Coordinates of C-alpha atoms in Angstrom, one line a residue:
M1 CA -11.4 -18.7 20.3
N2 CA -9.3 -15.5 18.7
K3 CA -6.1 -17.0 16.9
S4 CA -3.2 -14.4 16.4
L5 CA -1.4 -13.2 13.1
S6 CA 1.3 -15.7 13.0
T7 CA -1.3 -18.5 14.1
R8 CA -3.9 -17.3 11.0
L9 CA -1.0 -16.7 8.7
M10 CA 0.6 -20.5 9.7
Y11 CA -2.3 -22.5 8.8
S12 CA -2.9 -19.7 5.7
F13 CA 0.0 -21.5 4.5
M14 CA -0.5 -24.8 5.4
A15 CA -3.6 -25.0 3.5
L16 CA -2.4 -23.0 0.7
I17 CA 0.5 -26.5 0.8
V18 CA -2.6 -29.3 0.8
V19 CA -4.2 -27.0 -2.1
I20 CA -1.2 -26.6 -4.3
V21 CA -0.1 -30.3 -3.2
V22 CA -3.1 -31.9 -4.2
G23 CA -3.8 -29.9 -7.0
V24 CA -0.5 -31.4 -8.2
T25 CA -0.2 -34.4 -7.9
A26 CA -4.7 -35.0 -9.2
G27 CA -3.7 -32.9 -12.4
I28 CA -0.4 -35.0 -12.6
S29 CA -2.5 -38.7 -11.8
Y30 CA -4.9 -37.5 -14.1
F31 CA -2.4 -36.4 -17.9
I32 CA -0.3 -39.4 -17.0
A33 CA -3.4 -41.8 -16.3
D34 CA -4.9 -40.3 -19.7
Y35 CA -1.9 -41.4 -21.4
F36 CA -1.1 -44.3 -20.4
F37 CA -4.5 -45.4 -21.6
K38 CA -4.6 -44.3 -24.3
I39 CA -1.1 -45.1 -26.1
K40 CA -2.6 -48.7 -23.9
E41 CA -5.9 -48.5 -25.8
Q42 CA -3.6 -47.9 -29.1
E43 CA -1.3 -50.8 -28.3
L44 CA -3.9 -53.2 -27.8
A45 CA -6.3 -52.6 -30.7
Q46 CA -3.9 -52.8 -32.7
K47 CA -1.8 -56.3 -31.5
G48 CA -6.2 -57.1 -32.1
N49 CA -6.2 -55.9 -35.2
E50 CA -3.0 -58.1 -36.6
M51 CA -4.7 -61.2 -34.1
A52 CA -8.3 -61.2 -36.5
E53 CA -6.2 -61.8 -39.5
T54 CA -4.2 -64.9 -38.0
I55 CA -6.9 -65.9 -35.9
E56 CA -9.1 -66.1 -38.7
Y57 CA -6.6 -69.0 -40.8
F58 CA -6.4 -70.7 -37.2
M59 CA -10.0 -71.7 -37.3
L60 CA -9.8 -72.5 -41.2
R61 CA -7.2 -75.2 -41.2
D62 CA -6.3 -76.0 -37.0
T63 CA -9.6 -78.3 -36.1
D64 CA -8.3 -78.7 -33.2
R65 CA -7.6 -75.5 -32.1
T66 CA -3.8 -76.6 -30.6
T67 CA -2.0 -74.0 -33.3
L68 CA -4.3 -71.5 -31.7
H69 CA -4.1 -71.5 -27.9
R70 CA -0.3 -71.6 -28.5
Y71 CA -1.0 -68.9 -30.5
I72 CA -2.7 -66.9 -27.5
V73 CA -0.3 -67.6 -25.1
A74 CA 2.1 -66.5 -26.9
V75 CA 0.4 -62.8 -28.2
D76 CA -0.9 -63.0 -24.6
R77 CA 3.1 -63.0 -23.5
L78 CA 4.2 -61.0 -25.4
V79 CA 1.9 -58.0 -24.6
G80 CA 0.9 -58.7 -21.7
A81 CA -2.9 -59.1 -22.2
R82 CA -5.4 -61.9 -21.0
I83 CA -6.6 -62.9 -24.5
W84 CA -10.5 -64.5 -25.2
L85 CA -11.5 -65.3 -28.2
F86 CA -15.3 -65.6 -28.7
D87 CA -17.0 -67.6 -31.3
N88 CA -20.5 -65.1 -32.9
K89 CA -22.6 -67.6 -30.3
Y90 CA -21.4 -66.0 -27.0
D91 CA -19.4 -69.6 -26.6
L92 CA -15.9 -69.0 -25.4
L93 CA -13.6 -70.6 -27.9
A94 CA -9.8 -70.3 -26.6
A95 CA -8.4 -68.8 -23.5
S96 CA -4.8 -67.6 -22.0
L97 CA -5.4 -67.6 -18.2
V98 CA -3.0 -68.3 -15.4
N99 CA -5.7 -67.8 -12.6
T100 CA -5.4 -68.7 -8.7
D101 CA -7.9 -68.9 -6.5
E102 CA -9.3 -70.1 -2.8
D103 CA -10.8 -73.4 -1.9
A104 CA -12.8 -73.6 1.8
D105 CA -9.6 -73.7 4.0
G106 CA -8.0 -70.6 2.3
N107 CA -5.4 -72.5 0.5
K108 CA -4.3 -70.9 -3.5
L109 CA -5.2 -73.4 -6.3
I110 CA -3.7 -72.7 -9.5
R111 CA -6.1 -73.2 -12.7
N112 CA -4.5 -73.3 -15.9
Y113 CA -6.6 -72.9 -19.0
N114 CA -4.2 -72.3 -21.4
S115 CA -5.2 -75.8 -23.0
K116 CA -8.0 -76.9 -24.9
E117 CA -9.4 -78.5 -21.7
G118 CA -8.9 -74.9 -19.5
T119 CA -10.8 -73.2 -21.9
E120 CA -13.5 -75.2 -22.4
L121 CA -13.9 -75.7 -18.8
L122 CA -13.9 -72.3 -18.3
G123 CA -16.5 -72.1 -20.9
K124 CA -18.5 -74.2 -19.0
E125 CA -17.9 -72.0 -16.1
I126 CA -19.1 -69.1 -18.3
K127 CA -22.0 -71.1 -19.5
G128 CA -22.9 -72.5 -16.4
G129 CA -23.6 -68.6 -15.2
N130 CA -24.5 -66.3 -17.0
L131 CA -22.5 -64.2 -18.4
S132 CA -21.9 -60.8 -17.2
T133 CA -24.0 -58.1 -18.2
K134 CA -21.0 -55.9 -19.2
V135 CA -19.1 -58.4 -21.2
R136 CA -22.5 -59.7 -22.9
S137 CA -22.8 -56.1 -23.7
I138 CA -19.3 -55.9 -25.1
L139 CA -19.3 -58.5 -27.3
K140 CA -23.3 -57.6 -29.2
D141 CA -21.4 -54.0 -29.9
V142 CA -17.8 -55.9 -31.1
Y143 CA -20.7 -58.9 -33.2
S144 CA -22.0 -55.0 -34.8
G145 CA -18.7 -54.5 -36.1
K146 CA -17.3 -52.1 -34.2
S147 CA -14.0 -51.9 -31.6
V148 CA -14.6 -50.9 -28.0
K149 CA -12.3 -49.9 -25.4
S150 CA -13.4 -49.9 -22.3
Q151 CA -12.2 -50.1 -18.0
I152 CA -14.2 -52.1 -16.0
F153 CA -14.0 -54.1 -13.7
H154 CA -13.3 -57.6 -15.0
P155 CA -16.1 -60.3 -13.1
Y156 CA -13.5 -63.1 -14.0
Y157 CA -10.2 -61.6 -12.8
K158 CA -11.6 -59.5 -10.0
E159 CA -10.0 -56.8 -10.6
Q160 CA -9.4 -53.4 -12.8
V161 CA -8.9 -54.3 -16.6
M162 CA -8.5 -52.2 -19.3
L163 CA -10.2 -54.0 -22.2
V164 CA -10.7 -53.9 -26.1
G165 CA -12.1 -56.0 -27.5
V166 CA -11.9 -56.4 -31.7
P167 CA -14.1 -58.4 -34.4
Y168 CA -12.7 -60.6 -36.9
G169 CA -13.9 -62.7 -39.6
K170 CA -15.3 -62.0 -43.1
Q171 CA -16.1 -57.8 -43.9
D172 CA -19.2 -59.1 -45.3
G173 CA -20.3 -59.6 -40.8
A174 CA -18.8 -60.9 -38.1
H175 CA -17.5 -64.3 -36.9
G176 CA -16.7 -63.4 -33.1
A177 CA -14.7 -61.2 -31.1
I178 CA -11.5 -60.1 -29.6
L179 CA -11.5 -59.5 -25.8
L180 CA -7.5 -58.8 -25.2
A181 CA -8.3 -57.6 -21.2
E182 CA -4.8 -55.7 -19.7
P183 CA -4.6 -55.7 -15.6
L184 CA -4.2 -52.2 -14.5
S185 CA -2.7 -53.4 -10.5
G186 CA 0.8 -52.7 -11.8
F187 CA -0.3 -49.1 -13.4
D188 CA -1.9 -48.7 -9.8
S189 CA 0.9 -50.0 -8.1
F190 CA 2.9 -46.8 -10.0
L191 CA 0.0 -44.5 -8.9
R192 CA 0.2 -45.3 -5.3
D193 CA 4.3 -44.8 -5.7
I194 CA 3.5 -41.2 -7.2
Y195 CA 0.8 -41.0 -3.9
I196 CA 3.7 -41.7 -1.4
Y197 CA 6.1 -39.7 -2.9
T198 CA 4.4 -37.0 -3.3
S199 CA 2.7 -36.6 0.3
I200 CA 6.0 -37.6 1.3
V201 CA 7.1 -33.9 -0.6
G202 CA 3.8 -32.6 0.8
V203 CA 4.8 -33.3 4.5
L204 CA 7.9 -32.0 4.0
A205 CA 6.9 -28.2 2.6
L206 CA 4.2 -28.5 5.6
I207 CA 7.2 -28.8 8.1
L208 CA 9.6 -27.1 6.0
S209 CA 6.3 -24.1 6.2
L210 CA 6.2 -23.8 9.5
F211 CA 9.8 -22.8 10.2
M212 CA 9.2 -20.1 7.3
V213 CA 6.0 -18.8 9.2
R214 CA 7.7 -18.5 12.1
R215 CA 10.1 -16.8 10.5
L216 CA 8.3 -14.5 8.2
S217 CA 5.1 -14.2 11.2
R218 CA 8.2 -12.6 13.4
S219 CA 9.4 -9.4 10.5
I220 CA 5.6 -8.7 9.8
I221 CA 3.9 -9.1 13.5
R222 CA 7.4 -7.7 15.6
P223 CA 6.7 -3.9 14.0
L224 CA 3.2 -4.3 13.8
I225 CA 3.6 -4.5 18.0
S226 CA 5.5 -1.5 18.0
M227 CA 3.3 0.1 16.3
K228 CA 0.2 -1.1 18.3
D229 CA 2.0 -0.1 21.1
S230 CA 3.8 3.4 19.6
A231 CA -0.2 4.2 18.7
A232 CA -1.6 3.4 22.5
A233 CA 1.1 5.8 23.5
I234 CA 0.4 7.8 21.1
A235 CA -3.1 7.6 22.7
S236 CA -2.4 8.7 25.6
G237 CA -0.4 11.4 25.0
D238 CA 2.9 10.2 24.5
Y239 CA 4.7 11.4 20.8
T240 CA 7.6 10.2 21.7
R241 CA 7.3 6.3 20.8
K242 CA 8.6 5.4 17.7
V243 CA 8.5 2.6 15.2
E244 CA 11.9 0.6 14.6
V245 CA 11.1 0.7 11.0
H246 CA 13.3 -2.3 8.5
G247 CA 12.6 -2.4 5.5
E248 CA 10.5 -0.6 1.9
D249 CA 8.0 -3.2 2.3
E250 CA 4.2 -2.4 3.2
V251 CA 5.2 -2.6 6.9
A252 CA 7.6 -0.3 7.4
A253 CA 6.1 2.5 5.1
L254 CA 2.9 2.0 8.1
G255 CA 5.5 2.3 10.4
R256 CA 7.0 5.5 9.3
A257 CA 3.6 7.1 8.4
L258 CA 2.3 6.3 12.3
N259 CA 6.1 7.8 12.8
A260 CA 5.1 10.6 10.6
L261 CA 1.6 10.8 12.3
G262 CA 3.8 11.1 16.0
N263 CA 5.4 14.3 14.7
D264 CA 2.9 15.8 13.7
L265 CA 0.6 15.3 16.3
S266 CA 4.0 16.1 18.6
A267 CA 4.2 19.1 16.7
F268 CA 0.1 19.7 16.7
V269 CA 0.1 19.7 19.8
D270 CA 2.9 21.9 20.9
K271 CA 2.2 24.2 17.6
T272 CA -1.5 24.3 20.2
E273 CA 0.5 25.1 23.5
R274 CA 2.3 28.3 21.8
T275 CA -1.4 29.3 19.7
E276 CA -2.9 29.1 23.3
K277 CA 0.3 30.7 25.6
I278 CA 0.1 33.0 22.5
R279 CA -3.6 33.5 23.3
R280 CA -3.3 34.5 26.7
D281 CA -0.8 36.5 25.9
F282 CA -2.3 38.2 23.4
V283 CA -5.4 39.2 25.6
A284 CA -3.5 40.2 28.5
N285 CA -1.5 42.5 26.2
V286 CA -4.1 43.9 24.8
S287 CA -5.9 43.9 28.6
H288 CA -2.5 45.7 29.7
E289 CA -2.4 48.5 26.8
L290 CA -6.3 49.3 26.7
R291 CA -6.0 49.7 30.5
T292 CA -3.1 51.6 30.3
P293 CA -4.0 54.4 28.0
I294 CA -7.9 54.4 29.5
T295 CA -6.9 54.5 32.9
I296 CA -4.0 57.6 32.7
I297 CA -6.8 59.3 29.8
R298 CA -10.1 58.8 33.6
G299 CA -7.2 60.3 36.2
Y300 CA -6.5 63.4 34.3
N301 CA -9.6 63.7 33.9
E302 CA -11.0 63.8 37.2
A303 CA -8.5 65.5 38.6
I304 CA -9.6 68.4 36.2
S305 CA -13.2 67.7 36.4
D306 CA -12.4 67.2 40.9
G307 CA -11.1 71.1 40.2
T308 CA -8.1 70.2 42.7
I309 CA -6.1 71.1 40.2
T310 CA -6.1 74.5 39.2
D311 CA -3.3 75.5 38.0
K312 CA -3.5 76.3 33.8
E313 CA -0.7 75.3 33.1
M314 CA -1.5 71.6 34.9
I315 CA -4.4 71.8 33.3
Q316 CA -3.4 72.2 29.8
R317 CA -0.1 69.8 30.3
Y318 CA -3.4 66.9 31.0
R319 CA -5.4 68.0 28.2
A320 CA -2.0 67.6 26.1
L321 CA -1.6 64.5 28.1
I322 CA -5.2 62.8 27.9
N323 CA -4.9 63.5 24.0
E324 CA -1.8 61.8 23.6
E325 CA -3.4 58.5 25.4
T326 CA -6.2 58.6 23.8
I327 CA -4.6 59.2 20.3
R328 CA -2.5 56.1 21.3
L329 CA -5.3 53.9 22.2
E330 CA -7.2 55.1 18.5
R331 CA -4.3 53.9 16.6
M332 CA -4.4 50.9 18.8
I333 CA -7.9 49.8 17.9
R334 CA -7.4 50.9 14.2
E335 CA -4.4 48.4 14.2
L336 CA -6.8 45.7 15.1
L337 CA -8.9 46.8 12.9
N338 CA -6.3 46.4 9.9
I339 CA -5.3 43.1 10.9
S340 CA -8.8 41.3 11.5
R341 CA -9.9 42.9 8.2
F342 CA -7.0 42.0 6.6
Q343 CA -7.8 38.4 8.0
A344 CA -10.8 38.2 6.6
S345 CA -10.0 38.4 2.2
D346 CA -7.9 36.1 0.9
E347 CA -6.2 38.4 -1.6
L348 CA -6.3 42.5 -2.5
T349 CA -9.3 43.8 -4.1
T350 CA -9.4 47.6 -3.8
G351 CA -6.8 49.7 -5.0
I352 CA -4.4 47.4 -7.1
E353 CA -2.9 48.9 -9.8
P354 CA 1.4 48.7 -10.4
L355 CA 3.0 50.3 -7.9
P356 CA 7.4 52.2 -8.4
L357 CA 8.6 50.4 -5.5
A358 CA 11.5 52.5 -6.0
E359 CA 9.1 56.0 -5.4
I360 CA 7.8 54.1 -2.4
V361 CA 10.8 53.1 -0.1
R362 CA 11.6 57.5 -1.6
N363 CA 9.1 58.8 0.5
V364 CA 8.8 55.9 3.2
T365 CA 12.6 57.1 4.3
E366 CA 11.7 60.7 3.5
K367 CA 9.0 59.7 6.5
L368 CA 11.6 58.5 8.5
M369 CA 14.6 60.9 8.5
V370 CA 13.2 63.3 10.9
K371 CA 14.1 60.3 13.9
S372 CA 16.9 58.5 12.3
V373 CA 18.3 62.9 12.0
K374 CA 17.8 63.0 15.8
R375 CA 20.0 59.6 16.3
H376 CA 22.7 59.9 13.1
V377 CA 21.4 56.7 11.7
T378 CA 22.3 56.5 8.4
L379 CA 19.0 55.2 5.7
V380 CA 20.9 53.9 2.2
I381 CA 18.6 53.2 -0.8
H382 CA 19.5 50.5 -3.2
A383 CA 16.3 50.2 -5.6
D384 CA 16.5 49.2 -8.9
E385 CA 14.0 51.9 -11.1
N386 CA 12.3 50.2 -13.5
I387 CA 10.1 48.3 -11.5
A388 CA 7.4 48.2 -10.3
V389 CA 5.0 45.5 -7.9
V390 CA 0.9 44.6 -8.5
G391 CA -0.6 46.1 -5.3
N392 CA -2.4 48.4 -3.0
G393 CA -0.3 51.7 -2.6
D394 CA -1.9 52.4 1.5
Q395 CA -0.9 49.0 2.1
L396 CA 2.6 48.6 0.8
V397 CA 3.4 52.2 2.6
Q398 CA 2.5 50.7 5.1
L399 CA 4.2 47.2 4.9
I400 CA 7.7 49.1 3.8
M401 CA 7.4 51.6 7.2
I402 CA 6.6 48.7 9.7
L403 CA 9.2 47.4 8.5
G404 CA 11.5 50.9 7.8
D405 CA 10.0 52.2 11.6
N406 CA 10.9 48.6 13.9
A407 CA 14.3 49.2 11.8
L408 CA 14.5 52.3 13.6
K409 CA 13.8 51.6 16.9
Y410 CA 16.1 48.7 17.6
S411 CA 19.1 50.5 15.7
P412 CA 22.1 51.9 17.0
D413 CA 22.6 56.1 17.6
N414 CA 25.2 55.9 14.2
G415 CA 24.3 53.2 13.1
T416 CA 23.3 52.1 9.3
I417 CA 19.5 50.6 7.5
S418 CA 20.1 49.4 4.1
F419 CA 16.5 49.8 2.2
T420 CA 16.7 47.3 -0.9
A421 CA 14.3 46.8 -3.9
V422 CA 16.1 44.6 -7.1
R423 CA 14.9 42.3 -9.7
Q424 CA 15.6 38.6 -8.8
E425 CA 16.7 35.9 -11.8
D426 CA 13.9 34.2 -11.7
G427 CA 11.1 37.5 -12.7
S428 CA 10.6 38.0 -9.1
V429 CA 11.2 41.0 -6.9
L430 CA 13.1 41.7 -3.3
L431 CA 12.3 43.6 -0.8
S432 CA 15.0 44.0 1.8
V433 CA 15.7 46.0 5.1
A434 CA 18.6 45.8 7.0
D435 CA 19.7 46.7 10.5
Q436 CA 22.2 46.7 12.9
G437 CA 20.3 46.1 15.9
P438 CA 20.5 43.8 18.6
G439 CA 19.3 40.7 16.5
I440 CA 16.6 38.6 17.4
P441 CA 17.0 35.1 18.9
E442 CA 17.0 32.1 16.5
E443 CA 14.0 30.8 19.3
D444 CA 12.0 34.1 18.7
L445 CA 11.6 34.2 15.3
P446 CA 8.9 31.7 14.5
F447 CA 6.9 33.8 16.9
I448 CA 7.6 37.5 16.1
W449 CA 4.8 38.2 13.7
E450 CA 2.1 37.3 16.1
R451 CA -0.1 40.0 17.9
F452 CA 2.5 41.8 20.5
Y453 CA 5.1 39.4 21.0
K454 CA 8.5 40.7 22.1
V455 CA 11.7 39.4 21.7
D456 CA 13.1 40.7 25.4
K457 CA 10.5 41.9 27.1
S458 CA 12.6 43.2 30.5
H459 CA 14.7 45.1 27.0
C460 CA 11.6 47.2 25.1
R461 CA 10.4 48.4 27.4
N462 CA 11.8 51.5 26.6
V463 CA 10.6 51.0 23.0
P464 CA 7.4 52.9 21.6
G465 CA 5.1 51.4 19.9
T466 CA 1.6 48.6 20.6
G467 CA 3.5 45.3 18.9
L468 CA 1.1 45.1 16.3
G469 CA 3.5 45.7 13.6
L470 CA 4.5 43.1 12.0
A471 CA 1.5 41.3 12.8
I472 CA -0.6 44.0 10.8
A473 CA 3.1 43.7 8.2
K474 CA 2.5 39.7 7.9
E475 CA -1.2 40.5 6.9
I476 CA -0.4 42.4 4.1
I477 CA 2.6 40.2 2.8
R478 CA -0.3 37.1 2.4
V479 CA -3.0 38.8 1.0
H480 CA -0.1 40.6 -1.7
G481 CA 0.8 37.1 -2.7
A482 CA 4.5 37.8 -1.3
K483 CA 6.4 35.6 0.9
A484 CA 8.8 37.0 3.7
Q485 CA 11.4 35.3 6.0
V486 CA 13.2 36.7 8.3
F487 CA 17.5 36.8 9.2
S488 CA 19.1 37.6 12.4
I489 CA 22.5 37.9 14.1
P490 CA 22.2 38.5 17.8
G491 CA 25.0 40.8 18.4
V492 CA 25.8 42.3 14.7
G493 CA 22.2 42.9 12.7
T494 CA 18.1 41.7 11.4
R495 CA 17.4 41.6 7.5
F496 CA 13.4 41.0 6.8
E497 CA 13.1 39.7 3.0
V498 CA 10.1 40.2 1.3
T499 CA 9.8 38.8 -2.3
F500 CA 6.6 39.7 -4.4
P501 CA 6.3 36.6 -7.4
K502 CA 7.3 37.9 -10.6
E503 CA 3.4 37.5 -11.5
K504 CA 3.3 40.4 -9.3
V505 CA 5.9 42.4 -10.3
V506 CA 5.9 44.9 -14.0
L507 CA 8.6 46.6 -16.2
C508 CA 8.4 50.5 -16.3

């Protein structure tokens, strides 16, 4: 069964809290117990060593051992440890003990061994059965002169105790053993209280984690759901669906990335649609532009070949028209081939040299002068004579000719066209051609570099040209490593700017 992300987060948090609580509890319990046992063992061993000297004194002077019993009971009450005193033959000499037992009916019976008679009774009980193997092993180590520290389940007290055994007697050999047994029931109760407390804290932490996880999961899952819906919308072709992004975390970054992807896909689809439209228009325009001169050539040629036209002047006129259309068709094919050749290369490979830009601008304006004079259009040149651009001379002439010719075509009579070539502060060179024509609408600016693209076809029917000039100019600019910008205000004019990088600039 698949679980939601919020459920998995909740289980993960709860498991983490359980592990932390259990680990902290186990660690604290271990360190507390270790510290407690070390302190108690040292305390009991110290008290046992102190008792050894006193017990030796009583063993020599107190024949009935009554005072010895009282001393052991007093130490028991002072230290809180039950004390057994053995001789070197595993016989119990004295004991401090208050123990309880139950009879056959379940009633508690108090057996008091805090007397000589009680010790003898306990000794008989021990001798009546076998002395615990564990206690016998401890006594054996003590008889050999060692101090023993151990935690055992006492076979007579029926509970877990901390047992310390120390020898007493002369240095040349032990006369007996002192066993001090402190019950661990109090410490176990203390640990139980810790476990109860940590359990309560753990339960409260689990409850708190539920609320925290719910809130956290909502803050994470809500944008994820929005991203899922947005991705589904993008997959179905709807790129307008956006993810609501809040904050600066990784989820927000993912949301912004998805929104950016939607924007990029939308732009790509729009560009693809525009490219497809341009392609269709290109095919239609090429077909139209090629079909028109071919139709004219064929029609006039058939008229001449059929003999239907006998007037020599008419025949000569038809031949002139056929020649003009042939030249037009040849120019169109040549320009298409130029565009294809430029697109096939990333940079200039032939005819590269430093070229004086001012001289190229003057040569181009001289060629345009014949057309400009007829329409009373003024050509203004502002060019720096001390700069040269590394490039191909024929292509730069073609570039400036295309820009100048377009400006002349769309300039009104008595207008002004400005040619500028200056060096900028960053070392680059700016070439600009500005006219006072009708301008270009802003929505058409991105497409003016496309082949056969015309801004307003209804206003451009009488403008001569193949519609390939700016497409060729775009490729020339690209292979020269330059950048182009167009600034146009409808009704005011248009300015084309070409910036050559400083790497392409040479000072004369």
